[in-house]
XYZ file of C-alpha atoms in Angstrom:
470
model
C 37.420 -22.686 24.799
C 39.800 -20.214 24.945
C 40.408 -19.440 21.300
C 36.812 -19.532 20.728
C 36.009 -16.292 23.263
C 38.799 -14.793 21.168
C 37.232 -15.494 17.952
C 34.082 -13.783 19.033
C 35.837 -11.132 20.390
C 37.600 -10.477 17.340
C 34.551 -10.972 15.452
C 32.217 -8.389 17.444
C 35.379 -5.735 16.902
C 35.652 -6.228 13.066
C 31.148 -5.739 13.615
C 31.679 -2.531 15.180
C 34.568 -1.638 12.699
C 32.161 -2.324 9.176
C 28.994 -0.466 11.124
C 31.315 2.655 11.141
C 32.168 2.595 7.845
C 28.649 1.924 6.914
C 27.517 4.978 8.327
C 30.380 6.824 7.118
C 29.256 5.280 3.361
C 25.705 5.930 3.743
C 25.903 9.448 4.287
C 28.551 10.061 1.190
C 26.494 7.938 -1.214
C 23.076 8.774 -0.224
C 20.112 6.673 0.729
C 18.776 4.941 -2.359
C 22.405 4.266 -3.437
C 23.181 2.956 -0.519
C 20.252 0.587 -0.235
C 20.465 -0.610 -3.852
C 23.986 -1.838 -3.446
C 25.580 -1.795 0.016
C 22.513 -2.353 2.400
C 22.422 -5.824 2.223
C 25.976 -6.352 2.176
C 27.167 -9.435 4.993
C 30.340 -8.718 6.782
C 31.551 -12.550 7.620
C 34.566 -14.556 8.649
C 35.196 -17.614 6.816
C 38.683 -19.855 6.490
C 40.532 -17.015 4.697
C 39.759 -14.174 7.157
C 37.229 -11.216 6.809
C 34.654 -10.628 3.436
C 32.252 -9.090 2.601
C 29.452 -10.680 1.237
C 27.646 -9.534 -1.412
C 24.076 -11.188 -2.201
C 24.717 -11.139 -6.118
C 27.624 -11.019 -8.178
C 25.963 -7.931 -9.872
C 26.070 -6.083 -6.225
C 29.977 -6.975 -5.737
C 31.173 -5.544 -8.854
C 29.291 -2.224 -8.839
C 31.308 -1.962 -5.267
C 34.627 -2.867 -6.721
C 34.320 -0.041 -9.398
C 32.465 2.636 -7.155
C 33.372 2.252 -3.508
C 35.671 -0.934 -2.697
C 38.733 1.877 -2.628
C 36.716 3.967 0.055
C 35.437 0.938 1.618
C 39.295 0.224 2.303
C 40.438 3.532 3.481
C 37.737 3.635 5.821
C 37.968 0.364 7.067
C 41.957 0.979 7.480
C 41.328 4.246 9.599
C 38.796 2.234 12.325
C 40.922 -1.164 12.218
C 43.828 -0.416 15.207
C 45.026 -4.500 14.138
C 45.482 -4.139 10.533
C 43.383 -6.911 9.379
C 42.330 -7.566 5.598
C 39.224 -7.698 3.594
C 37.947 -9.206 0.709
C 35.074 -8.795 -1.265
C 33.094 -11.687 -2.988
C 29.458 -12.687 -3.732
C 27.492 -15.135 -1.771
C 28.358 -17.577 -4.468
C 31.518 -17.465 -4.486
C 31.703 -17.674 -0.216
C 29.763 -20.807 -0.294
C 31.928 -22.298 -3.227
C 34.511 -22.024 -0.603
C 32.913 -23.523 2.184
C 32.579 -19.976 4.270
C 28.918 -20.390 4.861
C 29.716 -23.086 8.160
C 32.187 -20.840 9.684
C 30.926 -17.835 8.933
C 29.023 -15.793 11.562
C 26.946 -12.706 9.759
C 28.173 -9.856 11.526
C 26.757 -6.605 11.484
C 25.243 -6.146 8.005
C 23.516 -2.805 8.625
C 24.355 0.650 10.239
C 23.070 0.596 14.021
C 22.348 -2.906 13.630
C 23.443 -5.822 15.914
C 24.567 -8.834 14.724
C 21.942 -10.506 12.694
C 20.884 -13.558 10.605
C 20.064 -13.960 6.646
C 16.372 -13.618 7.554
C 16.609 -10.291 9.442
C 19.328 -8.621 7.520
C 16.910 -9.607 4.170
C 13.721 -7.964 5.914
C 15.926 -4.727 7.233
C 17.304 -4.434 3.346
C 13.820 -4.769 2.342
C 12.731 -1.943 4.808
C 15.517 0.393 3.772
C 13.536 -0.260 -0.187
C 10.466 1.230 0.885
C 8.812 -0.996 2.974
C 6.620 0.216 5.735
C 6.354 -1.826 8.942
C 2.928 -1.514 9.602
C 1.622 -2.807 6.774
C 1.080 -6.656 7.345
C -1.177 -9.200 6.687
C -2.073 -8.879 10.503
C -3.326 -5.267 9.775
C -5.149 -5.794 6.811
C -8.933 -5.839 6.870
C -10.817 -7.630 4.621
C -14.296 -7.551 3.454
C -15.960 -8.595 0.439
C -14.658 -5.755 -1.706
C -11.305 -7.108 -1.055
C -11.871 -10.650 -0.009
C -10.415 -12.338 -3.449
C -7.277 -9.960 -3.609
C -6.183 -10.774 0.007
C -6.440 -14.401 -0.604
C -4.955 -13.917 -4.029
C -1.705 -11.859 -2.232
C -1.687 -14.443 0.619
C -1.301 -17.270 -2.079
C 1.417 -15.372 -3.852
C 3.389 -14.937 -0.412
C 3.543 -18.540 0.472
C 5.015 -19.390 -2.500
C 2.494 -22.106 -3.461
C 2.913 -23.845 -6.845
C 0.189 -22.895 -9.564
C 0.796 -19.543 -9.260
C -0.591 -16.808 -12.001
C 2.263 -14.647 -13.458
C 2.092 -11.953 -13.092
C -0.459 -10.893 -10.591
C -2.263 -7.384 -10.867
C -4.174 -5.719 -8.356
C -5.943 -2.648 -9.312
C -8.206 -0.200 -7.765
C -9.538 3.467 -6.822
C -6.612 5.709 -4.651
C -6.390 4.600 -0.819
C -8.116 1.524 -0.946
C -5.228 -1.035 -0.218
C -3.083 -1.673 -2.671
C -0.070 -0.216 -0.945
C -0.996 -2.171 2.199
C -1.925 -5.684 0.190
C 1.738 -5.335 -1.224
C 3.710 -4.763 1.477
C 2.194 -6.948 3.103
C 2.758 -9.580 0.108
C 6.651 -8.915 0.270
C 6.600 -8.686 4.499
C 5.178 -12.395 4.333
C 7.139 -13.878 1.656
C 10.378 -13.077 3.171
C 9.285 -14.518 6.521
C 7.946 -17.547 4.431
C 11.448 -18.060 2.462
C 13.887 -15.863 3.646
C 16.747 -17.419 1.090
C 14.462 -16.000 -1.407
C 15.665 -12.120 -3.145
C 12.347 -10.088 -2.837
C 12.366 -6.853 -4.426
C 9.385 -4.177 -3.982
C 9.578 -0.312 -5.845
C 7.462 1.690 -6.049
C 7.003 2.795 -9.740
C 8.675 6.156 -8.655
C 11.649 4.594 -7.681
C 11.985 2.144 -10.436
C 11.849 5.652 -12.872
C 14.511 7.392 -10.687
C 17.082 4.426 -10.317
C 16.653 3.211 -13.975
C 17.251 7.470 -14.999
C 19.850 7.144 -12.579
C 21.603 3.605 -14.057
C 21.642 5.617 -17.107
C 23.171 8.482 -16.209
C 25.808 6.554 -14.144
C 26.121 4.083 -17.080
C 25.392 1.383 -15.092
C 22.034 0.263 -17.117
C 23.330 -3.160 -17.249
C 23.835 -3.511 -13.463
C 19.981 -2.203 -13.214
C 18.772 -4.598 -15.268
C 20.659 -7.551 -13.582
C 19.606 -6.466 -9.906
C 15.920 -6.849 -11.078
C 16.276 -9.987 -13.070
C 18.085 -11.937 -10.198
C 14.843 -10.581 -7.916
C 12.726 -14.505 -6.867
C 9.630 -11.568 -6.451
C 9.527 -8.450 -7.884
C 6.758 -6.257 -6.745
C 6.093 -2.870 -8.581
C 3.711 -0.304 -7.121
C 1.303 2.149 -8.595
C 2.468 1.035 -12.301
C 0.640 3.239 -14.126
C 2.791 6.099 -13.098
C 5.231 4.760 -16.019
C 2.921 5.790 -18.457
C 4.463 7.791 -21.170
C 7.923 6.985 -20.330
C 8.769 4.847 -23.337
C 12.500 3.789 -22.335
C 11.837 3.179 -18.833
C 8.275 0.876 -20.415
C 10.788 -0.992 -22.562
C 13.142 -1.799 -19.370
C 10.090 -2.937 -17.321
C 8.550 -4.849 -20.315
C 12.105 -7.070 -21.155
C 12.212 -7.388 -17.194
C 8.542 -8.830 -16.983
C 9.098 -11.174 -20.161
C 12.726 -12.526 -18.050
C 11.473 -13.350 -14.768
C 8.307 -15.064 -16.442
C 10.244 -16.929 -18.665
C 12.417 -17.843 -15.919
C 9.454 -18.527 -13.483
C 9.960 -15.999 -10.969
C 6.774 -14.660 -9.488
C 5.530 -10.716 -10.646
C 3.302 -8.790 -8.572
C 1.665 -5.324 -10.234
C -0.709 -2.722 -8.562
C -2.160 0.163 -10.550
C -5.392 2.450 -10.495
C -6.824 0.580 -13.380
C -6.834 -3.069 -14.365
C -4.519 -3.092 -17.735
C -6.506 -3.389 -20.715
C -7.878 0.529 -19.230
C -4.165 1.691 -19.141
C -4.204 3.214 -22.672
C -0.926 5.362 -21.586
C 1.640 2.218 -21.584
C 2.809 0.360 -24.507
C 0.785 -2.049 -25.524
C 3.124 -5.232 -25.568
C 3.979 -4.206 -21.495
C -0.243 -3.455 -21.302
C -0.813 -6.982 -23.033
C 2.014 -9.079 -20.636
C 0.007 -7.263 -17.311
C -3.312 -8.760 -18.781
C -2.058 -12.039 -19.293
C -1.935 -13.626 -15.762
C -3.903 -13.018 -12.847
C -6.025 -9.361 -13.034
C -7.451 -8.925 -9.463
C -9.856 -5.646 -8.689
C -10.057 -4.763 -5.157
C -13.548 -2.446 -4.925
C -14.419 0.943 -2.335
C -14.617 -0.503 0.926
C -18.378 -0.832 1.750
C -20.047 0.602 4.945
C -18.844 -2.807 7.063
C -15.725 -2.744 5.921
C -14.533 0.683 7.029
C -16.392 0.080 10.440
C -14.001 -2.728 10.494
C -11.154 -0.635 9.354
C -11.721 2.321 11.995
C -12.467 -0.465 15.169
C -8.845 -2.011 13.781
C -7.199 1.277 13.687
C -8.662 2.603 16.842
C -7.496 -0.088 18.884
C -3.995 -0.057 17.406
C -3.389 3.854 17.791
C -4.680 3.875 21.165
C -2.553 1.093 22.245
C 0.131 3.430 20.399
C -0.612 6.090 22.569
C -0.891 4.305 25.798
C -4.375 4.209 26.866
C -7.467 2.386 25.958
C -10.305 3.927 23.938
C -13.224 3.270 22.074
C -15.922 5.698 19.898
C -19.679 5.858 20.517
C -21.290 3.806 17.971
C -22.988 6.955 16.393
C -19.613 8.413 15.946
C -18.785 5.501 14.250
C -21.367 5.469 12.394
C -20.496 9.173 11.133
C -17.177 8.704 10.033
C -17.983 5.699 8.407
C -20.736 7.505 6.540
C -19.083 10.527 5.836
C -15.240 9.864 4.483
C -16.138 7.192 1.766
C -13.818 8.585 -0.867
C -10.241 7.039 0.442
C -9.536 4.838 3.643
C -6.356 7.033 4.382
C -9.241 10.128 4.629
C -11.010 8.136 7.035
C -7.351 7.359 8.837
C -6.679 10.798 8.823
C -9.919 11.714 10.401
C -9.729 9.419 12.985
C -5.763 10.457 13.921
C -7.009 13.910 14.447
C -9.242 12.966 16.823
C -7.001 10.679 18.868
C -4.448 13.244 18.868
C -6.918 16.212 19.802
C -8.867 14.523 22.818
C -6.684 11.659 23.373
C -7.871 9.560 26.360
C -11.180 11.383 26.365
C -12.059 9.966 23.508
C -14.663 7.607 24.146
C -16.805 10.329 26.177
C -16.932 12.975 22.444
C -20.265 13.447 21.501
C -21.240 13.752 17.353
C -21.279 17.637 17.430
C -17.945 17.569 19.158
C -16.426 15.289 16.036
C -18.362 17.537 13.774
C -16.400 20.508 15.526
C -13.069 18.962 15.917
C -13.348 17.929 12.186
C -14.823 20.296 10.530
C -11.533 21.083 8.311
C -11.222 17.811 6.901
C -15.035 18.141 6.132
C -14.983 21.753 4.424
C -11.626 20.356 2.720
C -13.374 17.861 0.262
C -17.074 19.222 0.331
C -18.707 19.476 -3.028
C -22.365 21.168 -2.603
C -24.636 18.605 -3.423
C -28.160 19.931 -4.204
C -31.838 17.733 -4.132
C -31.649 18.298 -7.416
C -28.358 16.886 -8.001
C -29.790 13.711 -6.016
C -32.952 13.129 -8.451
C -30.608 13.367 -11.667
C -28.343 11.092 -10.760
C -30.990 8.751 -8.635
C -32.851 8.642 -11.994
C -29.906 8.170 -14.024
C -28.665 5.020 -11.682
C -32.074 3.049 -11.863
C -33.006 4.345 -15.548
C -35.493 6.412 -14.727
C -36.585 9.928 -15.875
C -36.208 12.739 -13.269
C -39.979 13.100 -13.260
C -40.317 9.326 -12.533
C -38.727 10.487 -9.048
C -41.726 13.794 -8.327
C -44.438 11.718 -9.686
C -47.113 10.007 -8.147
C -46.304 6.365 -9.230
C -46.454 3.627 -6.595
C -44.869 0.765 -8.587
C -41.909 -0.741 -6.998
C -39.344 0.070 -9.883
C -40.449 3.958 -8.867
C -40.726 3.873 -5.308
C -37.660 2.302 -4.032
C -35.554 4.902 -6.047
C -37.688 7.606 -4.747
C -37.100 6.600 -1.067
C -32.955 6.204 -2.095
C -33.194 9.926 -3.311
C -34.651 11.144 -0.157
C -32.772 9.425 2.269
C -29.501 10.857 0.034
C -30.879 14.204 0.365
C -31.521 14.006 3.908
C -27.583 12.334 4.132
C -26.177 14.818 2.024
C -27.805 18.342 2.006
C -28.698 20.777 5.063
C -32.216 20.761 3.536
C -35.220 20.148 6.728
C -37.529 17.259 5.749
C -40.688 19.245 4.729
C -37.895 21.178 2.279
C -36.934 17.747 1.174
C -40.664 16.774 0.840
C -41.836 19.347 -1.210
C -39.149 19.073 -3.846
C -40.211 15.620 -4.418
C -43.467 16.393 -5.087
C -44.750 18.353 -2.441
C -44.829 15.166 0.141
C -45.415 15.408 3.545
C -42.508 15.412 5.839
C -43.598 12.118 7.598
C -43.245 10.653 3.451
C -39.670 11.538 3.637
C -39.051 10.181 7.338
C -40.374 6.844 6.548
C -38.590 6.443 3.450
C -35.049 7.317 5.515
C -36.084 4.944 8.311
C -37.008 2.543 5.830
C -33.721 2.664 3.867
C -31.665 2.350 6.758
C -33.362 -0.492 7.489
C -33.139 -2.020 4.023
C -29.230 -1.238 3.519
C -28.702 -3.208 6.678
C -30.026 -6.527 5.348
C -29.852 -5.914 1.448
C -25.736 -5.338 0.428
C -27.155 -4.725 -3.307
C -29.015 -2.094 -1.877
C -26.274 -0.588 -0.038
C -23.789 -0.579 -2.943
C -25.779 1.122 -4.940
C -26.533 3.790 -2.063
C -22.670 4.253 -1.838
C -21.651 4.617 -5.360
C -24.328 7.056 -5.604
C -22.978 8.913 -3.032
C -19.365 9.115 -4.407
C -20.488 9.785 -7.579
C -22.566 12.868 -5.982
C -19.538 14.138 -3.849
C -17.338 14.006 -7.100
């Protein structure tokens, strides 16, 4: 009993010793270096004393050439008992029967002793990750319904899988959020499993990097020994031919040798004229999934989920009037991280008060972020592009005609016009025609109505109006 306090006593020491010279490391080799090759680094005791583990034998040798002779001085300066350290790969430990006797000490700067699953999803975090995008956070709605079940699928690491898997879509819709989300839930499913996510900015700077270093091979080897390699915003590598070659022999490996591929760009692949067209022709062969705007219900659903969690944030309870709602779910349908944005502003500027704000108070405490991405939309504006959306003629829209096919455009202009321009309803009225005001007023009442129980109806009313704002 004895000599087993003292073991964990000399254990914890040794812990505290490696967390000093990981700080001491970080802040010499930087960040990213740090987290490609030293972050997920295992300090552990086995039969033949102290090691450090490395998860690949890729990781352990870039150490031995770049920083096992600091690792040593440091750990010599902060160790008052001498003791010696090795350096080997996971593969090697367990070849030598460490893994029962081996404790993972601290594997992280700050961190407290942890197991493989933790120290995997703190790595992962140092790569990019953000913690608050889960599965748990993610709304979905029918403009995203397929890709969530589709990332979900990926992340349990079902059999049958497509390879590789591309989501694409318009900027601050969910991709981001869908991924890390995908990697978040894949470690917690299999957390033996190497799960790799970069975004395509930091797959250009560490490949230019590996390069420059000389270290190309090591590169290449840390992806290629990834279980699930997730690459963000791909499109961004557009026009860089070497670093398209890298990611093209990297996709062809890890399909070949049946690890899973996960893709997100602004456009499914076959659009992507800018990358090569062997990489372009490899993204189009598995699993292309599109994830839509988010429709009217879905970013009420997004601003009730994001209310509740920012209030609890900030300590108090809160809710929004339903016309307030109803506003900023109207208004900021370009993005969901505008419509975050708008709604952060208002938490932080009234804070508890919130649910008590009234629409002109929003209107006042917003009116930045609403003069920020105004484009003047005109009635005319409205009829063009009205006409041009239902193929009809602009004079279709001012005529008298009664049919069906004519009037339920004509009521879509005007309640646009009424949505989008300052104009007063007998203004409105007159440039369609010279109708009465109570013309326009039932055709607004009458749309809202329809948009409520017709979702073709209210599609087409929404990609109107982000065609109109530009």
């Amino acid at each position: 009993m004895g000599q087993s306090i003292e073991a964990e006593g000399a254990s914890a020491a040794a812990g505290l010793i490696w967390t000093k010279a990981s700080h001491a490391l970080k802040h010499e080799l930087g960040e990213d270096t740090f987290g490609s090759w030293l972050s997920q680094a295992a300090l552990r005791s086995g039969s033949g004393g102290l090691c450090l583990v490395t998860p690949t034998g890729v990781a352990r040798d870039w150490i031995l050439r770049h920083a096992w002779r600091r690792i040593g001085e440091l750990w010599a300066a902060n160790d008052p008992e001498g003791r010696s350290l090795t350096l080997k790969s996971r593969v090697e430990f367990e070849a030598e029967g460490g893994v029962a006797a081996a404790p993972c000490l601290n594997a992280s700067p700050g961190a407290e002793a942890v197991g493989e699953s933790e120290s995997n999803l703190r790595a992962a975090k140092c790569g990019a990750l953000q913690d608050r995008f889960t599965f748990e956070t993610f709304v979905v709605g029918p403009t995203n319904e397929f890709a969530s079940a589709v990332a979900r699928r990926v992340a349990s690491w079902a059999d049958g899988h497509f390879n590789p898997v591309v989501f694409h879509g318009p900027f601050g819709f969910g991709k981001t959020h869908l991924l890390n989300a995908l990697a978040w839930e894949a470690m917690r499913t299999a957390p033996q499993r190497r799960v790799v996510y970069l975004t395509a900015e930091r797959f250009l700077s560490r490949f230019v990097r590996a390069l420059i270093e000389r270290q190309a091979g090591a590169f290449k080897d840390e992806l290629r020994s990834a279980d699930l390699l997730l690459i963000d915003d791909v499109h961004f590598i557009g026009g860089k031919q070497s670093s398209q070659e890298e990611l093209f022999h990297t996709l062809a490996a890890l399909m070949e040798d049946g690890r899973r591929v996960v893709f997100s760009a602004d456009r499914p692949p076959s659009a992507l004229a800018e990358l090569d067209g062997r990489l372009r022709s490899h993204l189009s062969s598995g699993l292309v999934c599109g994830i839509e705007p988010a429709d009217h219900a879905l970013r009420v659903g997004i601003l009730d989920k994001k209310l509740q969690l920012l209030c609890r944030q900030q300590g108090f309870a809160g809710s929004l009037r339903a016309e307030v709602v109803q506003f900023l779910a109207d208004r900021f349908t370009d993005s969901v991280r505008e419509l975050e944005g708008a709604l952060n502003t208002l938490i932080v500027r009234v804070g508890p008060g919130l649910s008590a704000l009234t629409l002109d108070e929003v209107h006042r405490l917003l009116r930045p972020h609403l003069r920020g991405g105004e484009r003047r939309v005109t009635v005319d504006d409205i009829q063009k592009a009205t006409a041009d959306y239902f193929g009809l003629k602009q004079a279709d829209l001012i005529s008298e005609r009664r049919t069906r096919a004519v009037a339920r455009p004509r009521q879509a202009a005007m309640w646009l016009a009424k949505q989008l321009t300052t104009r007063s309803l007998p203004d409105i009225g007159r440039r369609f025609g010279g109708r009465d005001h109570t013309t326009v007023l039932h055709a607004v009442r009458r749309i809202d109505e329809l948009r409520a129980a017709d979702p073709q109806l209210a599609r087409d009313l929404e990609d109107l109006e982000r065609k109109l704002r530009g």
